[in-house]
Coordinates of C-alpha atoms in Angstrom, one line a residue:
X1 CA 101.3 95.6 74.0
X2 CA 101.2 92.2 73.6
X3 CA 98.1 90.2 75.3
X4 CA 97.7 86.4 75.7
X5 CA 94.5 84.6 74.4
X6 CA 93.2 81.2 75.6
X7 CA 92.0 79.2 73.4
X8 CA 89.6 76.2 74.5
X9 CA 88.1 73.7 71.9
X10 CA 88.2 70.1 71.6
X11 CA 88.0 70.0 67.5
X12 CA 91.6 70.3 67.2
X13 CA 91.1 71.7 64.0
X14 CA 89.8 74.8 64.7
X15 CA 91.8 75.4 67.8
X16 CA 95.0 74.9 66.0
X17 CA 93.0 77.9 63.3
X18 CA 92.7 80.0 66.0
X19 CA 95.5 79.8 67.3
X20 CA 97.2 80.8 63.6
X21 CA 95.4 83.4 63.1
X22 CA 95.7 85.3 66.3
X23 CA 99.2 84.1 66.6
X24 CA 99.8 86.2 63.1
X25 CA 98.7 89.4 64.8
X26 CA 101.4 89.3 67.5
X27 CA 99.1 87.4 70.6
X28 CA 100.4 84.8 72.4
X29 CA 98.3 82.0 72.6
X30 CA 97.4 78.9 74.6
X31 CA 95.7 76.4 73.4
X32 CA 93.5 73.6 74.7
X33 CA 91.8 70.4 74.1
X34 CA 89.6 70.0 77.5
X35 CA 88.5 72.4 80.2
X36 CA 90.4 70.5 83.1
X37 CA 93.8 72.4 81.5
X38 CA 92.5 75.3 80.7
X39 CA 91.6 75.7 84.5
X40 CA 95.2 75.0 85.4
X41 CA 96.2 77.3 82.6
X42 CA 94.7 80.6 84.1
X43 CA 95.5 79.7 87.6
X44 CA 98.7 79.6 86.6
X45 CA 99.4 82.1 83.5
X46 CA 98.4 85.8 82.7
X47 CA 95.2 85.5 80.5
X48 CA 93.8 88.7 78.9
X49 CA 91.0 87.2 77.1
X50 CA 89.2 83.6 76.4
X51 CA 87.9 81.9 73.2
X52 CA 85.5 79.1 74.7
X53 CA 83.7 76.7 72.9
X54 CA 80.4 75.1 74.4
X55 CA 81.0 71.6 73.6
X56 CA 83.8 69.9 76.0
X57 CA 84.4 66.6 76.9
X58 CA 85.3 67.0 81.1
X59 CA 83.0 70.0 80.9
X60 CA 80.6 72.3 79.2
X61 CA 81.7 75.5 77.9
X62 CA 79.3 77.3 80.0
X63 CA 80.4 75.1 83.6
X64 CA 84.1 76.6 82.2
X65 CA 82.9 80.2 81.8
X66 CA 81.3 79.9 85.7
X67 CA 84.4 78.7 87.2
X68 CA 86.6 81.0 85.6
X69 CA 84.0 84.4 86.5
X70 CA 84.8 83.3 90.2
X71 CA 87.6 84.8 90.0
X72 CA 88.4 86.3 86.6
X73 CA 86.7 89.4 84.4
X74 CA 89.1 89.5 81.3
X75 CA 86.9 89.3 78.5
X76 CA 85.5 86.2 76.9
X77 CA 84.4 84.9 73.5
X78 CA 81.7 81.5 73.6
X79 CA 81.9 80.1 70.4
X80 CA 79.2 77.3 69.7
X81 CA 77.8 75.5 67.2
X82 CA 74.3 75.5 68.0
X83 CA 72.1 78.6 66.7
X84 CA 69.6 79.3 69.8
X85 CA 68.8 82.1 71.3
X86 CA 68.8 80.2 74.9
X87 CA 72.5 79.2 74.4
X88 CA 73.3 83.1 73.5
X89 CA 71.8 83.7 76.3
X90 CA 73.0 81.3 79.0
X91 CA 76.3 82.2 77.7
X92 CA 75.8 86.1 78.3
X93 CA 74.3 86.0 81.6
X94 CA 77.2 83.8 82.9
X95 CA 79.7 86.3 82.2
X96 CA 80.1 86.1 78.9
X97 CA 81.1 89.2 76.5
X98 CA 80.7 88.0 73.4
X99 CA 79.8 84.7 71.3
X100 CA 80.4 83.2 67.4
X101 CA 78.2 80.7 65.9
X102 CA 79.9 77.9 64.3
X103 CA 81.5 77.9 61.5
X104 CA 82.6 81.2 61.5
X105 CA 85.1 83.5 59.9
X106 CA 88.5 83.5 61.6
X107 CA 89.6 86.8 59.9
X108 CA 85.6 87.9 61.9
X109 CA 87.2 86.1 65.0
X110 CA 90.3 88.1 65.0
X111 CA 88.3 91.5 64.7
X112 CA 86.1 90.4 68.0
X113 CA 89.1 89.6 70.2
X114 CA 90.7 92.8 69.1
X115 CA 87.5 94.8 70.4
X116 CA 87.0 93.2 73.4
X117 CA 90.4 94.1 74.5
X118 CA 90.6 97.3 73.2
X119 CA 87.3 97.9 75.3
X120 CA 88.9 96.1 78.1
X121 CA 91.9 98.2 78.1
X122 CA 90.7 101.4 77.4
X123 CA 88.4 101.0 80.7
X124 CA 91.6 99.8 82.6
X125 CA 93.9 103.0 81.4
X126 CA 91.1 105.4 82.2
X127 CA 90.3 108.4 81.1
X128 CA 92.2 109.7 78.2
X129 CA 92.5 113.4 78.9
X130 CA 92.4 115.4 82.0
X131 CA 89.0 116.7 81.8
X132 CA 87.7 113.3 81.1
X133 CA 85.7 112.2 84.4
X134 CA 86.7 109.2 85.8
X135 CA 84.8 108.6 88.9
X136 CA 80.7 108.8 89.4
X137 CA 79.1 108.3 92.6
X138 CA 75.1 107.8 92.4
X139 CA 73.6 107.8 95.6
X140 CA 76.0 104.8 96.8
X141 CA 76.9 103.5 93.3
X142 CA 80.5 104.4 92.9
X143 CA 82.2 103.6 89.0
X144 CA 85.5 104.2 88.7
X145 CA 86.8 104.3 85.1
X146 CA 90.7 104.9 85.8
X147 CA 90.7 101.5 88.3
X148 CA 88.1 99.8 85.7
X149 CA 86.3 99.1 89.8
X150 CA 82.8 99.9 91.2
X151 CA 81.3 99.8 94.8
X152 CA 77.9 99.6 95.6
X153 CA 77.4 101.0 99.4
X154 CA 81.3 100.5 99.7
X155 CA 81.1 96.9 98.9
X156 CA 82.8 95.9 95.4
X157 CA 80.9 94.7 92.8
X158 CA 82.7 92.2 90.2
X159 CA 81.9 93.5 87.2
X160 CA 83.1 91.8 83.4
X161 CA 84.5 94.4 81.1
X162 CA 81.2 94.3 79.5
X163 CA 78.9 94.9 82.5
X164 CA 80.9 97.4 83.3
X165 CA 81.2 99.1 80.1
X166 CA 77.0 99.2 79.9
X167 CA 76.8 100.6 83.6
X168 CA 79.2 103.5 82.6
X169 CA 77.9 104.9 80.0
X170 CA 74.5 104.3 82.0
X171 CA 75.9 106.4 84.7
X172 CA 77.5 109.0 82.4
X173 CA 74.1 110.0 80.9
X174 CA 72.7 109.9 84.2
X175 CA 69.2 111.4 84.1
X176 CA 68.4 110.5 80.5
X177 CA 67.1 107.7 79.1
X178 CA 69.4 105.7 76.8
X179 CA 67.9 104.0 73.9
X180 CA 68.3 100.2 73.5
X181 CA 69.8 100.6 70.1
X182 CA 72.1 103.9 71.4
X183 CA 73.9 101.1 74.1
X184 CA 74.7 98.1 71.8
X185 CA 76.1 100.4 69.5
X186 CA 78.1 102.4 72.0
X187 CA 79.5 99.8 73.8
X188 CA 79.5 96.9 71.2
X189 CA 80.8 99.1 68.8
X190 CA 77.8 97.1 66.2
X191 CA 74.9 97.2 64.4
X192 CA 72.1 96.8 66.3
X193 CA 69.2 94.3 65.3
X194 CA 65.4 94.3 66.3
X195 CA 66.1 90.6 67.7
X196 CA 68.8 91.2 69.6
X197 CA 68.3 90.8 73.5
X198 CA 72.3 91.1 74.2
X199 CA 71.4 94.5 75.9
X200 CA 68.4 93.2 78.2
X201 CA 70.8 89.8 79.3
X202 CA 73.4 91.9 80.2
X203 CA 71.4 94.4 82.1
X204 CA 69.7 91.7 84.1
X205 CA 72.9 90.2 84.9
X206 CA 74.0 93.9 86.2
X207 CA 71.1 93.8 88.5
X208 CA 71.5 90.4 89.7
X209 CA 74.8 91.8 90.9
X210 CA 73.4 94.8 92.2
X211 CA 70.9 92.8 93.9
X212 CA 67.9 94.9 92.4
X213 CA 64.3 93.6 92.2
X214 CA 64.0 93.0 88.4
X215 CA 60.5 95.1 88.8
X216 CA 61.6 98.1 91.5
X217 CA 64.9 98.7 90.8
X218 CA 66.4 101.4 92.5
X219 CA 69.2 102.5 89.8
X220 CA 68.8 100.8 86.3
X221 CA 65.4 101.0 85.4
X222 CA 63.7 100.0 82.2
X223 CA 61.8 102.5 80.0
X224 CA 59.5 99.9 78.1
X225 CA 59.9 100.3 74.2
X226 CA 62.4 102.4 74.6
X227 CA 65.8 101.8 77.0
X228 CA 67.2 102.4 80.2
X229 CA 67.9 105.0 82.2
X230 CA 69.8 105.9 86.0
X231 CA 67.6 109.0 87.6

């Protein structure tokens, strides 16, 4: 199936490299300069994933990301040219799903969006067989795989593909405790790394939604040095 892929950065360069490359495996792309129309662009198009750079002239990659979580949870890509840890992580607990440091391999590029929406659909299609199950209710907490949706007390949570992703498998090994390393790899579908905090953003941005007190939380709770777990 085809899927569309916007594509915001103002070096024209390596928009129009983007753009060629993903174009060459079949996407349809759209391609801009400037936040301003790439707002107008989702409003107005079907957009299945994002490729975002940081630096914008009308707006900051990470003001763009904001508005577009308001009302949209198809996965995106930051890309940025700036090395820090903070930006990875301002990025991440925005809504982000995934980030590349500039330069950067477009061939790597290519391989990230195809994850991210293989992740994405698979969540959205459901289960694959019929003994697969696709719904777990936790004492309120309600995750539906098949309609990629989850309820808190009846009230919906929106979730990215990403957040969601994490809180599944958290849910599906309910009463164990899930190493750090076991999570990334399961849901990122990487190699972990000692510095990498992608799992700990991500999980605080779940309980931000989720309203939990970072040090009593009720469901996601941290199992210092060694992951998380749902009792």
């Amino acid at each position: 199936m085809t899927a569309s892929v916007l594509i915001v950065d103002d070096e024209k360069e390596i928009a129009d490299l983007i753009a060629l490359y993903l174009q060459n495996e079949g996407y349809t792309t759209y391609k801009f300069y400037n936040a301003s129309d790439a707002l107008e662009c989702v409003g107005s198009n079907s957009i299945d994933l994002a490729v975002l750079d940081v630096m914008l002239p009308d707006m900051d990659g990470f003001s763009l990301l904001r508005k577009i979580r308001e009302k949209y949870f198809f996965p995106i890509i930051m890309l940025t040219a700036r090395v820090e840890d903070m930006d990875k992580i301002t990025g991440l607990s925005l809504g982000a799903d995934d980030y590349i440091t500039k330069p950067f391999n477009p061939v790597e590029l290519v391989v990230r969006v195809k994850t991210q929406l293989r992740r994405y659909r698979q969540y959205n299609k459901g289960a694959d067989t019929e003994i697969d199950r696709h719904r777990i209710d936790i004492r309120g907490l309600s995750v539906d795989r098949e309609s990629h949706k989850c309820w808190l007390f009846e009230k919906e949570l929106n979730l990215t593909p990403m957040e969601f992703s994490i809180l599944w498998y958290l849910c599906e090994n309910q009463g164990k405790v899930v190493p750090t390393e076991e999570l990334f790899e399961k849901v990122w579908g990487e190699k972990y790394l000692d510095s990498n905090n992608t799992v700990m953003t991500h999980i605080a941005r779940l309980r931000e939604k989720m309203r939990e007190p970072a040090r009593k939380p009720k469901y996601i709770k941290t199992v210092w040095g060694v992951g998380y777990t749902i009792e």
